[in-house]
Coordinates of N, CA and C in Angstrom, one line a residue:
L2 N -36.7 -63.5 -54.6 CA -35.4 -63.2 -54.3 C -35.3 -61.8 -53.8
I3 N -34.7 -61.6 -52.6 CA -34.6 -60.2 -52.1 C -33.1 -59.9 -51.8
E4 N -32.8 -58.7 -51.8 CA -31.4 -58.2 -51.5 C -31.5 -57.2 -50.4
L5 N -30.7 -57.4 -49.3 CA -30.7 -56.5 -48.2 C -29.7 -55.4 -48.5
E6 N -29.8 -54.4 -47.7 CA -29.0 -53.2 -47.9 C -27.5 -53.5 -47.9
D7 N -27.1 -54.5 -47.1 CA -25.7 -54.8 -47.0 C -25.2 -55.8 -48.2
G8 N -26.1 -56.1 -49.1 CA -25.8 -56.9 -50.3 C -26.1 -58.3 -50.2
V9 N -26.6 -58.8 -49.0 CA -26.9 -60.2 -48.9 C -28.2 -60.5 -49.7
R10 N -28.2 -61.6 -50.4 CA -29.3 -62.0 -51.3 C -29.8 -63.4 -50.9
G11 N -31.1 -63.6 -51.0 CA -31.7 -64.9 -50.7 C -33.2 -64.8 -50.7
S12 N -33.8 -66.0 -50.3 CA -35.2 -66.1 -50.3 C -35.7 -66.2 -48.8
I13 N -36.8 -65.6 -48.4 CA -37.3 -65.7 -47.1 C -38.0 -67.1 -47.0
V14 N -37.6 -67.9 -46.1 CA -38.2 -69.3 -45.9 C -38.9 -69.4 -44.6
E15 N -38.8 -68.4 -43.7 CA -39.5 -68.5 -42.4 C -39.6 -67.1 -41.8
I16 N -40.8 -66.8 -41.3 CA -41.0 -65.5 -40.7 C -41.5 -65.7 -39.3
G17 N -40.7 -65.2 -38.3 CA -41.0 -65.3 -36.9 C -41.5 -64.0 -36.3
P18 N -41.9 -64.0 -35.1 CA -42.4 -62.7 -34.4 C -41.3 -61.6 -34.3
R19 N -40.0 -62.0 -34.2 CA -38.9 -61.1 -34.1 C -37.9 -61.1 -35.2
A20 N -37.8 -62.2 -35.8 CA -36.8 -62.4 -36.9 C -37.3 -63.3 -38.0
S21 N -36.7 -63.2 -39.1 CA -37.0 -64.1 -40.3 C -35.7 -64.8 -40.7
R22 N -36.0 -65.9 -41.4 CA -34.8 -66.7 -41.8 C -34.7 -66.6 -43.4
L23 N -33.6 -66.2 -43.8 CA -33.3 -66.0 -45.2 C -32.3 -67.1 -45.7
R24 N -32.6 -67.7 -46.8 CA -31.7 -68.8 -47.3 C -31.1 -68.3 -48.6
T25 N -29.7 -68.3 -48.7 CA -29.1 -67.9 -49.9 C -29.0 -69.1 -50.9
N26 N -28.5 -68.8 -52.1 CA -28.4 -69.8 -53.1 C -27.3 -70.8 -52.8
D27 N -26.4 -70.5 -51.8 CA -25.4 -71.4 -51.4 C -25.9 -72.3 -50.2
N28 N -27.2 -72.2 -49.9 CA -27.8 -73.0 -48.9 C -27.4 -72.5 -47.5
V29 N -27.1 -71.2 -47.4 CA -26.7 -70.7 -46.1 C -27.9 -70.0 -45.5
N30 N -28.2 -70.3 -44.2 CA -29.4 -69.7 -43.6 C -28.9 -68.5 -42.7
I31 N -29.6 -67.4 -42.9 CA -29.2 -66.2 -42.2 C -30.4 -65.7 -41.4
I32 N -30.3 -65.4 -40.2 CA -31.3 -64.9 -39.3 C -31.3 -63.3 -39.4
V33 N -32.4 -62.8 -39.9 CA -32.5 -61.3 -40.1 C -33.5 -60.7 -39.2
P34 N -33.2 -59.8 -38.3 CA -34.2 -59.1 -37.5 C -35.3 -58.5 -38.3
N35 N -36.5 -58.6 -37.9 CA -37.6 -58.1 -38.7 C -37.5 -56.5 -38.8
S36 N -36.9 -55.9 -37.8 CA -36.8 -54.5 -37.8 C -35.9 -54.1 -39.0
K37 N -34.9 -54.9 -39.3 CA -34.0 -54.6 -40.4 C -34.8 -54.6 -41.8
L38 N -35.7 -55.6 -41.9 CA -36.5 -55.7 -43.1 C -37.5 -54.5 -43.2
I39 N -37.9 -53.9 -42.1 CA -38.8 -52.8 -42.1 C -38.1 -51.5 -42.3
E40 N -37.0 -51.3 -41.6 CA -36.3 -50.0 -41.5 C -35.3 -49.8 -42.7
D41 N -34.7 -50.8 -43.1 CA -33.6 -50.7 -44.1 C -34.2 -50.9 -45.5
R42 N -33.5 -50.5 -46.5 CA -34.0 -50.7 -47.9 C -33.8 -52.2 -48.3
V43 N -34.9 -52.8 -48.8 CA -34.9 -54.1 -49.3 C -35.3 -54.2 -50.7
T44 N -34.5 -54.8 -51.6 CA -34.8 -54.9 -53.0 C -35.4 -56.2 -53.3
N45 N -36.6 -56.3 -53.8 CA -37.2 -57.6 -54.2 C -37.1 -57.7 -55.7
W46 N -36.2 -58.7 -56.2 CA -36.0 -58.8 -57.6 C -37.0 -59.6 -58.3
T47 N -37.9 -60.3 -57.6 CA -38.9 -61.1 -58.3 C -40.3 -60.8 -57.8
L48 N -40.6 -59.7 -57.3 CA -41.9 -59.4 -56.7 C -42.9 -59.3 -57.9
K49 N -42.6 -58.5 -58.9 CA -43.5 -58.4 -60.1 C -42.7 -58.6 -61.3
G50 N -43.4 -59.2 -62.3 CA -42.7 -59.5 -63.6 C -41.9 -60.8 -63.5
D51 N -41.6 -61.3 -64.7 CA -40.9 -62.6 -64.7 C -39.4 -62.5 -64.8
T52 N -38.9 -61.3 -65.0 CA -37.5 -61.1 -65.1 C -37.1 -59.7 -64.9
R53 N -35.8 -59.4 -65.1 CA -35.2 -58.0 -65.1 C -34.0 -58.0 -66.1
R54 N -33.7 -56.9 -66.5 CA -32.5 -56.8 -67.4 C -31.2 -56.7 -66.6
I55 N -30.2 -57.4 -67.1 CA -28.9 -57.4 -66.4 C -27.9 -56.9 -67.4
H56 N -26.8 -56.3 -66.8 CA -25.7 -55.8 -67.6 C -24.4 -56.7 -67.3
V57 N -23.8 -57.3 -68.3 CA -22.7 -58.2 -68.1 C -21.5 -57.5 -68.8
P58 N -20.5 -57.0 -68.0 CA -19.4 -56.3 -68.7 C -18.4 -57.2 -69.3
F59 N -17.7 -56.8 -70.3 CA -16.6 -57.6 -70.9 C -15.8 -56.6 -71.8
S60 N -14.5 -57.0 -72.1 CA -13.6 -56.2 -72.9 C -13.0 -57.0 -74.0
V61 N -12.6 -56.3 -75.1 CA -11.9 -56.9 -76.2 C -10.7 -56.0 -76.5
A62 N -9.8 -56.5 -77.2 CA -8.6 -55.8 -77.5 C -8.9 -54.7 -78.6
Y63 N -8.1 -53.6 -78.5 CA -8.3 -52.5 -79.5 C -8.0 -53.1 -80.9
G64 N -8.7 -52.7 -81.9 CA -8.5 -53.2 -83.2 C -9.6 -54.3 -83.6
A65 N -10.3 -54.8 -82.6 CA -11.3 -55.8 -82.9 C -12.5 -55.1 -83.7
D66 N -13.1 -55.9 -84.5 CA -14.2 -55.5 -85.3 C -15.4 -55.4 -84.4
R67 N -15.9 -54.2 -84.1 CA -17.0 -54.0 -83.2 C -18.3 -54.7 -83.6
A68 N -18.6 -54.7 -84.9 CA -19.8 -55.4 -85.4 C -19.6 -56.9 -85.2
Q69 N -18.4 -57.4 -85.4 CA -18.2 -58.8 -85.2 C -18.4 -59.2 -83.7
V70 N -17.9 -58.3 -82.8 CA -18.0 -58.5 -81.4 C -19.5 -58.6 -81.0
R71 N -20.3 -57.6 -81.5 CA -21.7 -57.5 -81.2 C -22.4 -58.8 -81.7
D72 N -22.2 -59.1 -83.0 CA -22.9 -60.3 -83.6 C -22.6 -61.6 -82.8
A73 N -21.3 -61.8 -82.5 CA -20.9 -63.0 -81.9 C -21.5 -63.2 -80.5
V74 N -21.5 -62.1 -79.7 CA -22.0 -62.1 -78.3 C -23.5 -62.2 -78.3
L75 N -24.2 -61.5 -79.2 CA -25.7 -61.5 -79.3 C -26.1 -62.9 -79.7
A76 N -25.5 -63.5 -80.7 CA -25.9 -64.9 -81.1 C -25.8 -65.9 -80.0
A77 N -24.7 -65.8 -79.2 CA -24.5 -66.7 -78.1 C -25.6 -66.5 -77.0
A78 N -25.9 -65.2 -76.7 CA -26.8 -64.9 -75.6 C -28.2 -65.3 -76.1
R79 N -28.6 -65.1 -77.3 CA -29.9 -65.5 -77.8 C -30.1 -67.0 -77.8
A80 N -29.1 -67.7 -78.1 CA -29.2 -69.2 -78.1 C -29.1 -69.8 -76.8
S81 N -28.9 -69.0 -75.7 CA -28.8 -69.6 -74.4 C -30.2 -70.0 -73.9
P82 N -30.3 -71.2 -73.2 CA -31.6 -71.6 -72.7 C -32.1 -70.8 -71.5
F83 N -31.2 -70.0 -70.9 CA -31.6 -69.1 -69.8 C -31.8 -67.7 -70.2
T84 N -32.0 -67.4 -71.5 CA -32.3 -66.1 -72.0 C -33.7 -66.2 -72.5
L85 N -34.6 -65.2 -72.1 CA -36.0 -65.2 -72.6 C -36.1 -64.8 -74.0
P86 N -37.1 -65.3 -74.7 CA -37.3 -64.9 -76.1 C -37.5 -63.4 -76.2
E87 N -37.0 -62.8 -77.3 CA -37.1 -61.4 -77.5 C -38.5 -60.9 -77.9
T88 N -38.8 -59.8 -77.4 CA -40.1 -59.1 -77.8 C -39.7 -57.7 -78.2
E89 N -40.7 -56.9 -78.6 CA -40.4 -55.5 -79.0 C -39.8 -54.7 -77.9
S90 N -40.2 -54.9 -76.7 CA -39.7 -54.1 -75.6 C -38.7 -54.9 -74.7
R91 N -38.3 -56.1 -75.2 CA -37.4 -56.9 -74.4 C -36.4 -57.5 -75.3
K92 N -35.3 -56.8 -75.6 CA -34.3 -57.3 -76.6 C -32.9 -57.3 -76.0
S93 N -32.2 -58.3 -76.4 CA -30.8 -58.4 -76.0 C -30.0 -57.4 -76.8
Q94 N -29.0 -56.7 -76.2 CA -28.2 -55.7 -76.8 C -26.8 -55.8 -76.4
V95 N -25.9 -55.2 -77.2 CA -24.5 -55.1 -76.8 C -24.1 -53.6 -77.0
W96 N -23.6 -53.0 -75.9 CA -23.3 -51.6 -75.9 C -21.8 -51.4 -75.7
L97 N -21.2 -50.5 -76.5 CA -19.8 -50.1 -76.3 C -19.9 -48.9 -75.2
V98 N -19.3 -49.2 -74.1 CA -19.5 -48.2 -72.9 C -18.2 -47.5 -72.6
G99 N -17.1 -47.8 -73.2 CA -15.9 -47.0 -72.8 C -14.6 -47.5 -73.5
F100 N -13.6 -46.7 -73.4 CA -12.3 -47.0 -73.9 C -11.3 -47.2 -72.7
G101 N -11.0 -48.5 -72.5 CA -10.2 -48.8 -71.3 C -8.7 -48.6 -71.6
E102 N -7.9 -48.9 -70.6 CA -6.4 -48.7 -70.8 C -5.9 -49.8 -71.8
S103 N -6.5 -50.9 -71.9 CA -6.0 -52.0 -72.7 C -6.9 -52.4 -73.8
G104 N -8.2 -52.0 -73.8 CA -9.1 -52.5 -74.8 C -10.4 -51.7 -74.7
L105 N -11.4 -52.2 -75.6 CA -12.7 -51.6 -75.7 C -13.6 -52.3 -74.6
D106 N -14.3 -51.5 -73.9 CA -15.2 -52.0 -72.8 C -16.7 -52.1 -73.3
F107 N -17.2 -53.3 -73.3 CA -18.6 -53.5 -73.7 C -19.5 -54.0 -72.5
E108 N -20.8 -54.0 -72.7 CA -21.7 -54.6 -71.8 C -22.7 -55.4 -72.7
L109 N -23.0 -56.6 -72.2 CA -24.2 -57.3 -72.8 C -25.4 -57.0 -71.9
L110 N -26.4 -56.6 -72.5 CA -27.7 -56.3 -71.8 C -28.7 -57.4 -72.2
V111 N -29.1 -58.2 -71.3 CA -29.9 -59.4 -71.6 C -31.0 -59.6 -70.6
W112 N -32.1 -60.2 -71.0 CA -33.2 -60.5 -70.1 C -33.2 -62.0 -69.8
P113 N -32.7 -62.5 -68.6 CA -32.7 -63.9 -68.3 C -34.0 -64.4 -67.8
T114 N -34.1 -65.7 -67.7 CA -35.3 -66.3 -67.2 C -35.5 -66.0 -65.7
Q115 N -36.6 -66.3 -65.1 CA -36.8 -66.0 -63.7 C -36.0 -67.0 -62.9
A116 N -35.8 -68.2 -63.3 CA -35.0 -69.2 -62.6 C -33.5 -68.7 -62.5
A117 N -33.1 -68.0 -63.6 CA -31.7 -67.5 -63.6 C -31.6 -66.3 -62.7
V118 N -32.6 -65.4 -62.7 CA -32.6 -64.2 -61.8 C -32.5 -64.6 -60.4
K119 N -33.1 -65.7 -60.0 CA -33.0 -66.2 -58.6 C -31.6 -66.7 -58.2
R120 N -30.7 -66.8 -59.1 CA -29.4 -67.3 -58.9 C -28.4 -66.3 -59.4
P121 N -28.3 -65.1 -58.9 CA -27.5 -64.0 -59.5 C -26.1 -64.3 -59.7
A122 N -25.4 -64.9 -58.8 CA -24.0 -65.2 -58.9 C -23.8 -66.2 -60.1
G123 N -24.6 -67.3 -60.1 CA -24.5 -68.2 -61.2 C -24.8 -67.6 -62.5
M124 N -25.8 -66.7 -62.5 CA -26.3 -66.1 -63.7 C -25.1 -65.3 -64.3
H125 N -24.5 -64.4 -63.5 CA -23.4 -63.6 -64.0 C -22.2 -64.5 -64.5
A126 N -21.9 -65.5 -63.8 CA -20.8 -66.4 -64.2 C -21.1 -67.1 -65.5
A127 N -22.4 -67.6 -65.6 CA -22.8 -68.3 -66.8 C -22.7 -67.4 -68.1
Y128 N -23.2 -66.2 -68.0 CA -23.1 -65.3 -69.1 C -21.6 -64.9 -69.4
T129 N -20.8 -64.7 -68.4 CA -19.4 -64.4 -68.6 C -18.7 -65.5 -69.4
W130 N -19.0 -66.7 -69.0 CA -18.4 -67.9 -69.7 C -18.9 -68.0 -71.1
L131 N -20.2 -67.7 -71.3 CA -20.8 -67.8 -72.6 C -20.1 -66.7 -73.5
I132 N -19.9 -65.5 -73.0 CA -19.2 -64.5 -73.8 C -17.8 -64.9 -74.1
A133 N -17.1 -65.5 -73.2 CA -15.7 -65.9 -73.5 C -15.7 -66.9 -74.6
D134 N -16.6 -67.9 -74.5 CA -16.7 -68.9 -75.6 C -17.0 -68.3 -76.9
A135 N -17.9 -67.3 -77.0 CA -18.2 -66.7 -78.2 C -17.1 -65.9 -78.8
L136 N -16.3 -65.2 -78.0 CA -15.1 -64.4 -78.4 C -14.1 -65.4 -78.9
D137 N -13.8 -66.5 -78.2 CA -12.8 -67.5 -78.7 C -13.2 -68.1 -80.0
A138 N -14.5 -68.4 -80.2 CA -14.9 -69.1 -81.4 C -14.8 -68.1 -82.6
S139 N -14.9 -66.8 -82.4 CA -14.8 -65.8 -83.4 C -13.4 -65.3 -83.6
G140 N -12.4 -65.8 -82.8 CA -11.1 -65.3 -82.9 C -10.8 -63.9 -82.5
I141 N -11.7 -63.4 -81.5 CA -11.6 -62.1 -81.0 C -10.7 -62.1 -79.8
E142 N -9.7 -61.2 -79.8 CA -8.7 -61.2 -78.7 C -9.3 -60.5 -77.5
V143 N -9.1 -61.1 -76.3 CA -9.4 -60.4 -75.0 C -8.1 -59.6 -74.6
P144 N -8.3 -58.4 -74.1 CA -7.1 -57.6 -73.8 C -6.4 -58.0 -72.5
F145 N -5.1 -57.7 -72.5 CA -4.4 -57.9 -71.2 C -3.6 -56.6 -71.0
P146 N -3.3 -56.3 -69.7 CA -2.6 -55.1 -69.4 C -1.2 -55.0 -70.1
Q147 N -0.9 -53.9 -70.7 CA 0.3 -53.7 -71.4 C 0.7 -52.2 -71.3
T148 N 2.0 -52.0 -71.4 CA 2.6 -50.6 -71.4 C 3.5 -50.4 -72.6
D149 N 3.3 -49.3 -73.3 CA 4.2 -49.0 -74.4 C 5.3 -48.1 -73.9
L150 N 6.6 -48.5 -74.1 CA 7.7 -47.8 -73.6 C 8.4 -47.1 -74.8
R151 N 8.6 -45.8 -74.7 CA 9.3 -45.0 -75.8 C 10.6 -44.5 -75.2
L152 N 11.7 -45.0 -75.7 CA 13.0 -44.7 -75.2 C 13.6 -43.4 -75.9
R153 N 13.9 -42.4 -75.1 CA 14.5 -41.2 -75.6 C 15.6 -40.7 -74.7
S154 N 16.8 -40.4 -75.3 CA 17.9 -40.0 -74.5 C 17.8 -38.5 -74.2
I155 N 18.7 -38.1 -73.3 CA 18.7 -36.6 -73.0 C 19.2 -35.8 -74.1
F156 N 19.8 -36.4 -75.2 CA 20.3 -35.6 -76.3 C 19.2 -35.6 -77.4
G157 N 18.0 -36.0 -77.1 CA 16.9 -35.9 -78.1 C 16.9 -37.1 -79.1
R158 N 17.8 -38.1 -78.8 CA 17.7 -39.3 -79.7 C 16.6 -40.2 -79.2
E159 N 16.2 -41.0 -80.2 CA 15.2 -42.0 -79.8 C 15.3 -43.2 -80.7
G160 N 14.6 -44.3 -80.4 CA 14.6 -45.5 -81.2 C 16.0 -46.1 -81.2
D161 N 16.4 -46.5 -82.4 CA 17.7 -47.2 -82.6 C 18.8 -46.3 -82.2
E162 N 18.7 -45.0 -82.5 CA 19.8 -44.1 -82.1 C 20.0 -44.1 -80.6
A163 N 18.9 -44.0 -79.8 CA 19.0 -44.0 -78.4 C 19.6 -45.3 -77.8
L164 N 19.2 -46.4 -78.4 CA 19.7 -47.7 -78.0 C 21.2 -47.8 -78.3
A165 N 21.7 -47.3 -79.5 CA 23.1 -47.3 -79.8 C 23.9 -46.5 -78.8
A166 N 23.4 -45.3 -78.5 CA 24.1 -44.4 -77.6 C 24.3 -45.0 -76.2
L167 N 23.4 -45.9 -75.8 CA 23.4 -46.6 -74.5 C 24.2 -47.9 -74.6
G168 N 24.7 -48.2 -75.8 CA 25.4 -49.5 -76.0 C 24.5 -50.7 -76.0
L169 N 23.2 -50.5 -76.4 CA 22.2 -51.6 -76.4 C 21.8 -51.9 -77.8
Q170 N 21.2 -53.0 -78.0 CA 20.7 -53.4 -79.3 C 19.2 -53.7 -79.2
R171 N 18.5 -53.5 -80.3 CA 17.1 -53.9 -80.4 C 16.9 -55.4 -80.2
P172 N 16.0 -55.8 -79.4 CA 15.8 -57.3 -79.3 C 15.4 -57.9 -80.6
A173 N 15.9 -59.2 -80.8 CA 15.6 -59.9 -82.1 C 14.1 -60.1 -82.2
T174 N 13.6 -60.1 -83.4 CA 12.2 -60.3 -83.6 C 11.9 -61.8 -83.4
A175 N 10.9 -62.0 -82.6 CA 10.5 -63.4 -82.3 C 10.0 -64.1 -83.5
A176 N 10.2 -65.4 -83.6 CA 9.7 -66.2 -84.7 C 8.2 -66.2 -84.7
P177 N 7.6 -66.3 -85.8 CA 6.1 -66.3 -85.9 C 5.5 -67.5 -85.1
E178 N 4.5 -67.2 -84.4 CA 3.9 -68.3 -83.6 C 3.1 -69.2 -84.4
T179 N 3.0 -70.5 -84.0 CA 2.2 -71.5 -84.7 C 0.8 -71.1 -84.6
P180 N 0.0 -71.1 -85.7 CA -1.4 -70.8 -85.7 C -2.1 -71.6 -84.6
P181 N -2.9 -70.9 -83.8 CA -3.7 -71.6 -82.7 C -4.6 -72.6 -83.3
S182 N -4.8 -73.7 -82.6 CA -5.8 -74.7 -83.0 C -7.2 -74.2 -82.8
P183 N -8.2 -74.7 -83.5 CA -9.6 -74.2 -83.3 C -10.0 -74.4 -81.9
P184 N -10.8 -73.4 -81.4 CA -11.2 -73.4 -80.0 C -12.1 -74.7 -79.7
R185 N -11.8 -75.3 -78.6 CA -12.6 -76.5 -78.3 C -13.8 -76.1 -77.4
R186 N -14.8 -76.9 -77.4 CA -16.0 -76.7 -76.7 C -15.7 -76.8 -75.2
T187 N -16.2 -75.8 -74.4 CA -15.9 -75.8 -73.0 C -17.2 -76.1 -72.2
T188 N -17.0 -76.5 -71.0 CA -18.2 -76.8 -70.1 C -18.5 -75.6 -69.2
N189 N -19.7 -75.1 -69.4 CA -20.1 -73.9 -68.6 C -20.8 -74.4 -67.3
D190 N -20.0 -74.6 -66.2 CA -20.6 -75.2 -65.0 C -21.7 -74.3 -64.4
A191 N -21.5 -73.0 -64.5 CA -22.5 -72.1 -63.9 C -23.8 -72.2 -64.6
A192 N -23.8 -72.5 -65.9 CA -25.1 -72.6 -66.7 C -26.0 -73.7 -66.1
E193 N -25.4 -74.7 -65.5 CA -26.3 -75.8 -64.9 C -27.1 -75.3 -63.8
E194 N -26.6 -74.2 -63.1 CA -27.3 -73.6 -62.0 C -28.6 -72.9 -62.4
L195 N -28.6 -72.5 -63.7 CA -29.7 -71.7 -64.1 C -30.8 -72.5 -64.8
L196 N -30.6 -73.7 -65.1 CA -31.6 -74.5 -65.8 C -32.5 -75.2 -64.8
D197 N -33.7 -75.2 -65.0 CA -34.7 -75.8 -64.1 C -34.4 -77.3 -64.0
P198 N -34.3 -77.8 -62.8 CA -34.1 -79.3 -62.6 C -35.4 -80.0 -62.8
P199 N -35.4 -81.3 -63.1 CA -36.7 -82.0 -63.2 C -37.4 -82.1 -61.9
P200 N -38.8 -82.3 -62.0 CA -39.6 -82.4 -60.8 C -39.0 -83.4 -59.8
G201 N -39.1 -83.0 -58.5 CA -38.7 -83.9 -57.4 C -37.2 -83.9 -57.1
T202 N -36.4 -83.1 -57.8 CA -35.0 -83.0 -57.5 C -34.7 -81.8 -56.7
A203 N -33.6 -81.8 -56.0 CA -33.2 -80.6 -55.2 C -32.5 -79.6 -56.1
T204 N -32.9 -78.3 -55.9 CA -32.3 -77.2 -56.6 C -31.0 -76.8 -55.9
A205 N -30.3 -75.8 -56.5 CA -29.0 -75.3 -56.0 C -29.1 -74.7 -54.6
D206 N -30.3 -74.2 -54.3 CA -30.5 -73.6 -52.9 C -31.0 -74.6 -51.9
G207 N -31.1 -75.8 -52.3 CA -31.5 -76.8 -51.3 C -33.0 -77.2 -51.3
D208 N -33.8 -76.4 -52.0 CA -35.2 -76.7 -52.0 C -35.5 -77.7 -53.0
E209 N -36.6 -78.4 -52.8 CA -37.1 -79.4 -53.8 C -38.1 -78.9 -54.7
R210 N -37.9 -79.1 -56.0 CA -38.8 -78.5 -57.0 C -40.0 -79.4 -57.0
P211 N -41.2 -78.7 -57.0 CA -42.5 -79.5 -57.0 C -42.7 -80.2 -58.3

């Protein structure tokens, strides 16, 4: 799998005297001048080694138990069939990388199989779905954009006093919501892209597996 400087990714399936044919995972054939392959930067994701580490970002609401977030996401990633077994130098990790406007920003660092690396879009989508399922199963809230509004009058009043001065009332407290039902099992369509098909069947990029 190679990536051109303009972000196009795919596998070289034909090399000609002036141009080469690159096929993406969506089975789109792109003619690339050989001069572009020589002069521009080309990243080969599968030249050496069987995998590479990827970063999958996700966020949770403020107040979430960070240890619970880490444990839930790591357990899901390690149980995935498209995650390589861990070694001393190749471990799945969860990093807290920032404090967002609405929640805590994390990244899952994981080593996928070579078959998954060759399908980058499906790989990212599959892990994102996997993370969402893990958070749902653990009752961990995903953040949504919100704004806290503090009302203060020109006379220095605030809260109920400011509302009364404006002739307004505090909104009635909403009735408690019905407890949510247990999360149901979801179907991760992207994960199917990453699993090796049986011999003799066509892969997602249109090639037949030997």
